[in-house]
Amino acid sequence: MGIIRELPETLISQIAAGEIVERPSHLVKELCENAIDASAQNILIEVSSDARSLIRVTDDGFGIMPDDLPMALKRHATSKIHDVSDLWRIQTYGFRGEALAAIGSVCRLTLTSQHYQSTSAYRIQCDFGLLGQPVEVSHPQGTTVEVRDLFENMPARLKFLKSPAYEISQIRQIIRALALSYPNIRWRLKVNGKLDLLFSDTSLEKRASSILETPTVFSYSSKENNMECQIYYAHPHDKSHSNKSVWLFVQKRLINDRSLFAAIMEGYRSILMHQEYPKIIVSIVVPPEKVDVNVSPTKSEVRFTEPGKIFHLVSSTIRRALEQNSSLSKGLDASSPNGTLKSTTLPINEIPDGYQTNIPVFSSPAGSQLNLLHDSSTLHLERNGSIPQVHIPNSIIREGLTTPPDTKISSENPSSHPTFWSELKIIGQVRNTYLVCESPDAIVIIDQHAADERIRFEQIQQNLKSQTMAFQKMLYPLLIDMSPEKKEILLKNKNEIRQLGIQIEEVGPRTIGVTEHVDWIEESCLPQLLHQMAHELLEHETTLAVADWKDHWVATQACHGAIRAGQALSLQEMVALLKNMDTYSFSSFCPHGRPVAVFYPFRELEKDFCRT
């Protein structure tokens, strides 16, 4: 065993720099956060094309006093922490001195600043840890930090940097995140002297619309136990195939958290398909003593004292927002004046090039005689081999839409739901699969199976919540052998599994017994389902596994009992289906996240026929 020695100060600083600054984007983040703490209103970031030869951040904040410049580049020096208790109620982003000292050890750093109470500006340099003396220079109020030759003295760190294009893309992401947290600040990024990003000071709604790349954005907020969750989101039809469209903030810090990401996806349960992600910004604010933001040096992770409550806050906020959004039940983007739900739609002349319109349009199943082709947000109808057979009831031809018959609808409060679907004019049925309807603005084509599948899914879910399920008691318990770990995790979640429709009891050290189950779960499926559920619970350590399987089973049951594709419907059956669709919030999505309807706006029809 070697002799224990105290590390030299230079090596200590380089180790600290390696923890704080792993790549150029982390350096930009630290410098921009310092500018925010200095109350800057304008922040300019300039980087070279290789993202490391030059990084310069200039702000118009309150600046640094001349006598404090040398101290700002020393380790463990800060104006933000005074005693141990301050660590648990941090209200600022970071420790300016701590970050600058570490950064200065791995680059050539120049710090120039004029304090708002000073008549002169001063500059100090630090070359790979070697600190110079302040000199008087000309500089407006605020601070400029210039970094050159980043990691030049650390070849091992340079080796792990990726391509310049990737590193610059990471810098863009950092600036977008900070721009979301501080829409009142004007942000500019220049790459190799050319303007690359510009975010003028504006409202958070407009900033969210720009960064989410959607012309319409909805907002919703809720509070529970002194904790607040604010969300900004696009219509679920405007989705992404990458989780990069999900932005998560805690105390205005962009963070990565698997549990909270799962909470966001829980809010979108049965609305998005597998490997689809929402476009959403989630901002959480909690009392400082309930969160530790110093878990990692880069502050990209946090730890909560009550993680379960935070999980519920996020998932329930998203779910309530979606349920109260009237446009989701119609499948169209429209604002809702009720509650705290708001939408912001950019004027047409402000929508950047490349944006698509917010009318959801999807292709029909392959092989259909009626092809729905999506091209530049325009839906075209064309014949495929033969003329599509459209069934139009004689009653509609003779006297228009007849009076809808009385239909029993399972709903706790039907009057609280919009009446979009039942107000559509029914034109007919195509291939005994799609209902063709007319709204004031568009032709609406509805997948009858997907629509009825959502209705049945919601009805079964209501029965599960109200515990009105019909259990069938078994004469002898169904015995299932499994590992002790699986048995224990299932018994721990016994109540949740009971709500799913399965009653289990402990029978032996490696055996559980199923004593009751709802009649729509086949007995032969129980062993495999419980084994899989136990595996999920052990893997993720969350009751989401139970909820996942519940939705899977309910969706399967709803699918089996729903109206089938190819099934001819009478006018009364079509009317009843549309009326039932108005009963539920997510009637424009099937339980698997597929679309229930497509819309062909009349303005597009007129354009295709050259009438406009």
PDB file of C-alpha atoms in Angstrom, residues 368-596:
ATOM      1  CA  SER A 368     -58.571  -0.036 -47.877  1.00  0.00           C
ATOM      2  CA  GLN A 369     -60.539   0.948 -50.958  1.00  0.00           C
ATOM      3  CA  LEU A 370     -60.687   4.483 -49.596  1.00  0.00           C
ATOM      4  CA  ASN A 371     -57.106   5.740 -49.311  1.00  0.00           C
ATOM      5  CA  LEU A 372     -56.323   8.668 -46.988  1.00  0.00           C
ATOM      6  CA  LEU A 373     -53.036  10.200 -48.066  1.00  0.00           C
ATOM      7  CA  HIS A 374     -51.322  12.741 -45.838  1.00  0.00           C
ATOM      8  CA  ASP A 375     -49.152  15.217 -47.684  1.00  0.00           C
ATOM      9  CA  SER A 376     -48.235  18.613 -46.232  1.00  0.00           C
ATOM     10  CA  SER A 377     -51.191  18.413 -43.844  1.00  0.00           C
ATOM     11  CA  THR A 378     -53.616  17.948 -46.772  1.00  0.00           C
ATOM     12  CA  LEU A 379     -55.827  14.870 -46.920  1.00  0.00           C
ATOM     13  CA  HIS A 380     -56.628  13.569 -50.399  1.00  0.00           C
ATOM     14  CA  LEU A 381     -59.261  11.013 -51.343  1.00  0.00           C
ATOM     15  CA  GLU A 382     -58.491   8.773 -54.289  1.00  0.00           C
ATOM     16  CA  ARG A 383     -59.886   5.599 -55.785  1.00  0.00           C
ATOM     17  CA  ASN A 384     -57.935   2.382 -55.465  1.00  0.00           C
ATOM     18  CA  GLY A 385     -59.024   0.046 -58.219  1.00  0.00           C
ATOM     19  CA  SER A 386     -62.748   0.492 -57.810  1.00  0.00           C
ATOM     20  CA  ILE A 387     -65.195   3.069 -56.644  1.00  0.00           C
ATOM     21  CA  PRO A 388     -65.578   2.988 -52.827  1.00  0.00           C
ATOM     22  CA  GLN A 389     -68.910   1.566 -51.737  1.00  0.00           C
ATOM     23  CA  VAL A 390     -70.602   4.051 -49.431  1.00  0.00           C
ATOM     24  CA  HIS A 391     -73.732   3.012 -47.548  1.00  0.00           C
ATOM     25  CA  ILE A 392     -76.086   5.974 -47.146  1.00  0.00           C
ATOM     26  CA  PRO A 393     -79.298   5.297 -45.229  1.00  0.00           C
ATOM     27  CA  ASN A 394     -82.455   6.200 -47.176  1.00  0.00           C
ATOM     28  CA  SER A 395     -83.706   8.238 -44.229  1.00  0.00           C
ATOM     29  CA  ILE A 396     -80.802  10.643 -44.692  1.00  0.00           C
ATOM     30  CA  ILE A 397     -81.447  10.949 -48.455  1.00  0.00           C
ATOM     31  CA  ARG A 398     -85.158  11.570 -47.929  1.00  0.00           C
ATOM     32  CA  GLU A 399     -85.223  13.926 -44.986  1.00  0.00           C
ATOM     33  CA  GLY A 400     -81.705  14.463 -43.695  1.00  0.00           C
ATOM     34  CA  LEU A 401     -80.527  13.282 -40.311  1.00  0.00           C
ATOM     35  CA  THR A 402     -83.398  11.805 -38.331  1.00  0.00           C
ATOM     36  CA  THR A 403     -83.977  12.479 -34.670  1.00  0.00           C
ATOM     37  CA  PRO A 404     -81.492  10.430 -32.610  1.00  0.00           C
ATOM     38  CA  PRO A 405     -83.140   7.594 -30.678  1.00  0.00           C
ATOM     39  CA  ASP A 406     -82.955   7.387 -26.904  1.00  0.00           C
ATOM     40  CA  THR A 407     -79.681   5.710 -26.010  1.00  0.00           C
ATOM     41  CA  LYS A 408     -78.495   4.580 -22.588  1.00  0.00           C
ATOM     42  CA  ILE A 409     -75.104   6.141 -21.832  1.00  0.00           C
ATOM     43  CA  SER A 410     -72.942   5.027 -18.908  1.00  0.00           C
ATOM     44  CA  SER A 411     -71.754   8.260 -17.364  1.00  0.00           C
ATOM     45  CA  GLU A 412     -71.701   9.758 -13.906  1.00  0.00           C
ATOM     46  CA  ASN A 413     -72.400  13.246 -15.243  1.00  0.00           C
ATOM     47  CA  PRO A 414     -73.194  13.259 -18.969  1.00  0.00           C
ATOM     48  CA  SER A 415     -74.125  16.935 -19.018  1.00  0.00           C
ATOM     49  CA  SER A 416     -70.525  17.891 -18.150  1.00  0.00           C
ATOM     50  CA  HIS A 417     -69.202  16.548 -21.468  1.00  0.00           C
ATOM     51  CA  PRO A 418     -69.170  18.420 -24.795  1.00  0.00           C
ATOM     52  CA  THR A 419     -71.539  17.305 -27.540  1.00  0.00           C
ATOM     53  CA  PHE A 420     -69.238  17.416 -30.537  1.00  0.00           C
ATOM     54  CA  TRP A 421     -69.632  13.911 -31.928  1.00  0.00           C
ATOM     55  CA  SER A 422     -73.407  13.616 -31.567  1.00  0.00           C
ATOM     56  CA  GLU A 423     -73.856  16.918 -33.412  1.00  0.00           C
ATOM     57  CA  LEU A 424     -72.095  15.620 -36.520  1.00  0.00           C
ATOM     58  CA  LYS A 425     -74.263  15.025 -39.577  1.00  0.00           C
ATOM     59  CA  ILE A 426     -73.990  11.360 -40.557  1.00  0.00           C
ATOM     60  CA  ILE A 427     -73.415  10.856 -44.285  1.00  0.00           C
ATOM     61  CA  GLY A 428     -72.951   7.084 -44.332  1.00  0.00           C
ATOM     62  CA  GLN A 429     -70.662   4.095 -43.788  1.00  0.00           C
ATOM     63  CA  VAL A 430     -67.644   3.146 -45.917  1.00  0.00           C
ATOM     64  CA  ARG A 431     -66.688  -0.554 -46.262  1.00  0.00           C
ATOM     65  CA  ASN A 432     -68.773  -1.241 -43.160  1.00  0.00           C
ATOM     66  CA  THR A 433     -65.811   0.094 -41.155  1.00  0.00           C
ATOM     67  CA  TYR A 434     -65.710   3.896 -41.291  1.00  0.00           C
ATOM     68  CA  LEU A 435     -68.461   6.395 -40.543  1.00  0.00           C
ATOM     69  CA  VAL A 436     -68.415   9.418 -42.841  1.00  0.00           C
ATOM     70  CA  CYS A 437     -69.778  12.529 -41.126  1.00  0.00           C
ATOM     71  CA  GLU A 438     -69.909  16.250 -41.651  1.00  0.00           C
ATOM     72  CA  SER A 439     -69.020  19.006 -39.195  1.00  0.00           C
ATOM     73  CA  PRO A 440     -69.368  22.736 -39.908  1.00  0.00           C
ATOM     74  CA  ASP A 441     -65.692  22.841 -40.938  1.00  0.00           C
ATOM     75  CA  ALA A 442     -64.686  19.404 -42.186  1.00  0.00           C
ATOM     76  CA  ILE A 443     -65.504  15.928 -43.390  1.00  0.00           C
ATOM     77  CA  VAL A 444     -64.972  13.619 -40.406  1.00  0.00           C
ATOM     78  CA  ILE A 445     -64.163   9.933 -40.938  1.00  0.00           C
ATOM     79  CA  ILE A 446     -64.510   7.748 -37.832  1.00  0.00           C
ATOM     80  CA  ASP A 447     -63.112   4.257 -37.267  1.00  0.00           C
ATOM     81  CA  GLN A 448     -66.139   2.521 -35.725  1.00  0.00           C
ATOM     82  CA  HIS A 449     -64.100  -0.221 -34.020  1.00  0.00           C
ATOM     83  CA  ALA A 450     -61.616   2.211 -32.441  1.00  0.00           C
ATOM     84  CA  ALA A 451     -64.445   4.482 -31.277  1.00  0.00           C
ATOM     85  CA  ASP A 452     -66.427   1.689 -29.634  1.00  0.00           C
ATOM     86  CA  GLU A 453     -63.236   0.219 -28.172  1.00  0.00           C
ATOM     87  CA  ARG A 454     -62.577   3.477 -26.284  1.00  0.00           C
ATOM     88  CA  ILE A 455     -66.179   3.598 -25.034  1.00  0.00           C
ATOM     89  CA  ARG A 456     -66.031   0.040 -23.682  1.00  0.00           C
ATOM     90  CA  PHE A 457     -62.565   0.669 -22.217  1.00  0.00           C
ATOM     91  CA  GLU A 458     -63.839   3.667 -20.248  1.00  0.00           C
ATOM     92  CA  GLN A 459     -66.957   1.809 -19.096  1.00  0.00           C
ATOM     93  CA  ILE A 460     -64.888  -1.076 -17.711  1.00  0.00           C
ATOM     94  CA  GLN A 461     -62.516   1.389 -16.050  1.00  0.00           C
ATOM     95  CA  GLN A 462     -65.465   3.061 -14.342  1.00  0.00           C
ATOM     96  CA  ASN A 463     -66.657  -0.301 -13.079  1.00  0.00           C
ATOM     97  CA  LEU A 464     -63.189  -1.051 -11.724  1.00  0.00           C
ATOM     98  CA  LYS A 465     -63.057   2.288  -9.913  1.00  0.00           C
ATOM     99  CA  SER A 466     -66.525   1.860  -8.421  1.00  0.00           C
ATOM    100  CA  GLN A 467     -65.696  -1.729  -7.453  1.00  0.00           C
ATOM    101  CA  THR A 468     -68.880  -3.009  -9.104  1.00  0.00           C
ATOM    102  CA  MET A 469     -67.022  -5.936 -10.680  1.00  0.00           C
ATOM    103  CA  ALA A 470     -68.602  -9.364 -10.547  1.00  0.00           C
ATOM    104  CA  PHE A 471     -66.122 -11.685  -8.816  1.00  0.00           C
ATOM    105  CA  GLN A 472     -66.307 -15.394  -9.246  1.00  0.00           C
ATOM    106  CA  LYS A 473     -65.255 -17.361  -6.153  1.00  0.00           C
ATOM    107  CA  MET A 474     -63.184 -20.449  -6.827  1.00  0.00           C
ATOM    108  CA  LEU A 475     -64.109 -23.761  -5.207  1.00  0.00           C
ATOM    109  CA  TYR A 476     -60.421 -24.440  -4.587  1.00  0.00           C
ATOM    110  CA  PRO A 477     -57.677 -21.770  -4.755  1.00  0.00           C
ATOM    111  CA  LEU A 478     -55.589 -21.772  -7.896  1.00  0.00           C
ATOM    112  CA  LEU A 479     -52.052 -22.471  -6.614  1.00  0.00           C
ATOM    113  CA  ILE A 480     -49.147 -20.700  -8.337  1.00  0.00           C
ATOM    114  CA  ASP A 481     -45.536 -21.481  -7.438  1.00  0.00           C
ATOM    115  CA  MET A 482     -42.954 -18.696  -7.724  1.00  0.00           C
ATOM    116  CA  SER A 483     -39.794 -17.377  -6.096  1.00  0.00           C
ATOM    117  CA  PRO A 484     -40.063 -15.896  -2.559  1.00  0.00           C
ATOM    118  CA  GLU A 485     -39.184 -12.463  -3.991  1.00  0.00           C
ATOM    119  CA  LYS A 486     -42.057 -12.590  -6.472  1.00  0.00           C
ATOM    120  CA  LYS A 487     -44.467 -13.878  -3.851  1.00  0.00           C
ATOM    121  CA  GLU A 488     -43.561 -11.100  -1.403  1.00  0.00           C
ATOM    122  CA  ILE A 489     -43.886  -8.290  -3.950  1.00  0.00           C
ATOM    123  CA  LEU A 490     -47.312  -9.527  -5.068  1.00  0.00           C
ATOM    124  CA  LEU A 491     -48.585  -9.814  -1.476  1.00  0.00           C
ATOM    125  CA  LYS A 492     -47.230  -6.327  -0.785  1.00  0.00           C
ATOM    126  CA  ASN A 493     -49.440  -5.044  -3.621  1.00  0.00           C
ATOM    127  CA  LYS A 494     -52.372  -7.268  -2.720  1.00  0.00           C
ATOM    128  CA  ASN A 495     -54.890  -4.410  -2.476  1.00  0.00           C
ATOM    129  CA  GLU A 496     -53.913  -2.957  -5.874  1.00  0.00           C
ATOM    130  CA  ILE A 497     -54.180  -6.410  -7.446  1.00  0.00           C
ATOM    131  CA  ARG A 498     -57.619  -6.829  -5.860  1.00  0.00           C
ATOM    132  CA  GLN A 499     -58.721  -3.590  -7.540  1.00  0.00           C
ATOM    133  CA  LEU A 500     -57.559  -5.119 -10.786  1.00  0.00           C
ATOM    134  CA  GLY A 501     -59.916  -8.046 -10.293  1.00  0.00           C
ATOM    135  CA  ILE A 502     -57.753 -10.758  -8.681  1.00  0.00           C
ATOM    136  CA  GLN A 503     -57.842 -11.801  -5.027  1.00  0.00           C
ATOM    137  CA  ILE A 504     -54.642 -13.528  -3.845  1.00  0.00           C
ATOM    138  CA  GLU A 505     -53.614 -15.119  -0.552  1.00  0.00           C
ATOM    139  CA  GLU A 506     -50.397 -16.570   0.839  1.00  0.00           C
ATOM    140  CA  VAL A 507     -50.465 -20.383   0.776  1.00  0.00           C
ATOM    141  CA  GLY A 508     -46.845 -21.407   1.313  1.00  0.00           C
ATOM    142  CA  PRO A 509     -43.267 -20.038   1.334  1.00  0.00           C
ATOM    143  CA  ARG A 510     -43.144 -20.213  -2.480  1.00  0.00           C
ATOM    144  CA  THR A 511     -46.840 -20.347  -3.323  1.00  0.00           C
ATOM    145  CA  ILE A 512     -49.735 -17.934  -3.656  1.00  0.00           C
ATOM    146  CA  GLY A 513     -53.345 -18.871  -4.197  1.00  0.00           C
ATOM    147  CA  VAL A 514     -55.933 -17.094  -6.313  1.00  0.00           C
ATOM    148  CA  THR A 515     -59.250 -17.341  -4.454  1.00  0.00           C
ATOM    149  CA  GLU A 516     -61.398 -15.015  -6.602  1.00  0.00           C
ATOM    150  CA  HIS A 517     -61.197 -13.239  -9.925  1.00  0.00           C
ATOM    151  CA  VAL A 518     -63.488 -11.276 -12.215  1.00  0.00           C
ATOM    152  CA  ASP A 519     -65.210 -13.367 -14.833  1.00  0.00           C
ATOM    153  CA  TRP A 520     -63.610 -11.592 -17.797  1.00  0.00           C
ATOM    154  CA  ILE A 521     -60.117 -12.802 -16.828  1.00  0.00           C
ATOM    155  CA  GLU A 522     -59.640 -16.380 -17.951  1.00  0.00           C
ATOM    156  CA  GLU A 523     -58.325 -18.729 -15.272  1.00  0.00           C
ATOM    157  CA  SER A 524     -55.718 -20.207 -17.604  1.00  0.00           C
ATOM    158  CA  CYS A 525     -54.121 -16.763 -18.016  1.00  0.00           C
ATOM    159  CA  LEU A 526     -53.666 -16.073 -14.297  1.00  0.00           C
ATOM    160  CA  PRO A 527     -50.299 -17.824 -13.674  1.00  0.00           C
ATOM    161  CA  GLN A 528     -48.538 -16.110 -16.564  1.00  0.00           C
ATOM    162  CA  LEU A 529     -50.073 -12.712 -15.801  1.00  0.00           C
ATOM    163  CA  LEU A 530     -49.138 -12.795 -12.116  1.00  0.00           C
ATOM    164  CA  HIS A 531     -45.596 -13.931 -12.893  1.00  0.00           C
ATOM    165  CA  GLN A 532     -45.197 -11.075 -15.372  1.00  0.00           C
ATOM    166  CA  MET A 533     -46.680  -8.570 -12.962  1.00  0.00           C
ATOM    167  CA  ALA A 534     -44.305  -9.711 -10.200  1.00  0.00           C
ATOM    168  CA  HIS A 535     -41.373  -9.346 -12.584  1.00  0.00           C
ATOM    169  CA  GLU A 536     -42.422  -5.784 -13.473  1.00  0.00           C
ATOM    170  CA  LEU A 537     -42.887  -4.849  -9.825  1.00  0.00           C
ATOM    171  CA  LEU A 538     -39.446  -6.161  -8.918  1.00  0.00           C
ATOM    172  CA  GLU A 539     -37.897  -4.445 -11.932  1.00  0.00           C
ATOM    173  CA  HIS A 540     -39.433  -0.999 -11.499  1.00  0.00           C
ATOM    174  CA  GLU A 541     -40.333  -0.991  -7.793  1.00  0.00           C
ATOM    175  CA  THR A 542     -43.581   0.828  -8.500  1.00  0.00           C
ATOM    176  CA  THR A 543     -47.275  -0.012  -8.601  1.00  0.00           C
ATOM    177  CA  LEU A 544     -47.299   1.302 -12.164  1.00  0.00           C
ATOM    178  CA  ALA A 545     -46.766  -2.325 -13.168  1.00  0.00           C
ATOM    179  CA  VAL A 546     -50.200  -3.156 -11.767  1.00  0.00           C
ATOM    180  CA  ALA A 547     -51.762  -0.202 -13.562  1.00  0.00           C
ATOM    181  CA  ASP A 548     -50.022  -1.171 -16.808  1.00  0.00           C
ATOM    182  CA  TRP A 549     -51.426  -4.674 -16.692  1.00  0.00           C
ATOM    183  CA  LYS A 550     -54.852  -3.405 -15.711  1.00  0.00           C
ATOM    184  CA  ASP A 551     -54.980  -1.152 -18.769  1.00  0.00           C
ATOM    185  CA  HIS A 552     -53.668  -3.968 -20.948  1.00  0.00           C
ATOM    186  CA  TRP A 553     -56.354  -6.376 -19.734  1.00  0.00           C
ATOM    187  CA  VAL A 554     -59.128  -3.804 -19.937  1.00  0.00           C
ATOM    188  CA  ALA A 555     -58.061  -2.780 -23.455  1.00  0.00           C
ATOM    189  CA  THR A 556     -58.038  -6.432 -24.521  1.00  0.00           C
ATOM    190  CA  GLN A 557     -61.509  -6.957 -23.105  1.00  0.00           C
ATOM    191  CA  ALA A 558     -62.776  -3.756 -24.727  1.00  0.00           C
ATOM    192  CA  CYS A 559     -61.292  -4.820 -28.068  1.00  0.00           C
ATOM    193  CA  HIS A 560     -62.991  -8.234 -27.990  1.00  0.00           C
ATOM    194  CA  GLY A 561     -66.410  -6.756 -27.242  1.00  0.00           C
ATOM    195  CA  ALA A 562     -66.281  -3.722 -29.519  1.00  0.00           C
ATOM    196  CA  ILE A 563     -68.014  -3.226 -32.850  1.00  0.00           C
ATOM    197  CA  ARG A 564     -65.896  -4.927 -35.483  1.00  0.00           C
ATOM    198  CA  ALA A 565     -64.475  -3.580 -38.708  1.00  0.00           C
ATOM    199  CA  GLY A 566     -66.691  -4.824 -41.562  1.00  0.00           C
ATOM    200  CA  GLN A 567     -69.837  -4.790 -39.428  1.00  0.00           C
ATOM    201  CA  ALA A 568     -72.759  -2.975 -41.038  1.00  0.00           C
ATOM    202  CA  LEU A 569     -74.469  -0.481 -38.735  1.00  0.00           C
ATOM    203  CA  SER A 570     -77.948   0.951 -38.899  1.00  0.00           C
ATOM    204  CA  LEU A 571     -78.468   4.694 -38.633  1.00  0.00           C
ATOM    205  CA  GLN A 572     -79.687   4.256 -35.068  1.00  0.00           C
ATOM    206  CA  GLU A 573     -76.505   2.358 -34.171  1.00  0.00           C
ATOM    207  CA  MET A 574     -74.344   5.073 -35.716  1.00  0.00           C
ATOM    208  CA  VAL A 575     -76.194   7.772 -33.777  1.00  0.00           C
ATOM    209  CA  ALA A 576     -75.852   5.791 -30.548  1.00  0.00           C
ATOM    210  CA  LEU A 577     -72.112   5.347 -31.130  1.00  0.00           C
ATOM    211  CA  LEU A 578     -71.559   9.080 -31.671  1.00  0.00           C
ATOM    212  CA  LYS A 579     -73.675   9.903 -28.635  1.00  0.00           C
ATOM    213  CA  ASN A 580     -71.618   7.554 -26.478  1.00  0.00           C
ATOM    214  CA  MET A 581     -68.393   9.109 -27.783  1.00  0.00           C
ATOM    215  CA  ASP A 582     -69.476  12.410 -26.227  1.00  0.00           C
ATOM    216  CA  THR A 583     -69.532  10.730 -22.827  1.00  0.00           C
ATOM    217  CA  TYR A 584     -65.778  10.386 -22.408  1.00  0.00           C
ATOM    218  CA  SER A 585     -62.840  12.788 -22.452  1.00  0.00           C
ATOM    219  CA  PHE A 586     -60.501  10.779 -24.673  1.00  0.00           C
ATOM    220  CA  SER A 587     -62.947   9.647 -27.335  1.00  0.00           C
ATOM    221  CA  SER A 588     -60.606  10.698 -30.151  1.00  0.00           C
ATOM    222  CA  PHE A 589     -58.087   8.019 -29.100  1.00  0.00           C
ATOM    223  CA  CYS A 590     -58.501   4.265 -28.927  1.00  0.00           C
ATOM    224  CA  PRO A 591     -57.111   2.632 -25.727  1.00  0.00           C
ATOM    225  CA  HIS A 592     -53.892   1.798 -27.586  1.00  0.00           C
ATOM    226  CA  GLY A 593     -53.358   5.435 -28.598  1.00  0.00           C
ATOM    227  CA  ARG A 594     -54.448   5.071 -32.224  1.00  0.00           C
ATOM    228  CA  PRO A 595     -56.613   7.826 -33.746  1.00  0.00           C
ATOM    229  CA  VAL A 596     -60.371   7.357 -33.783  1.00  0.00           C
TER     230      VAL A 596
END
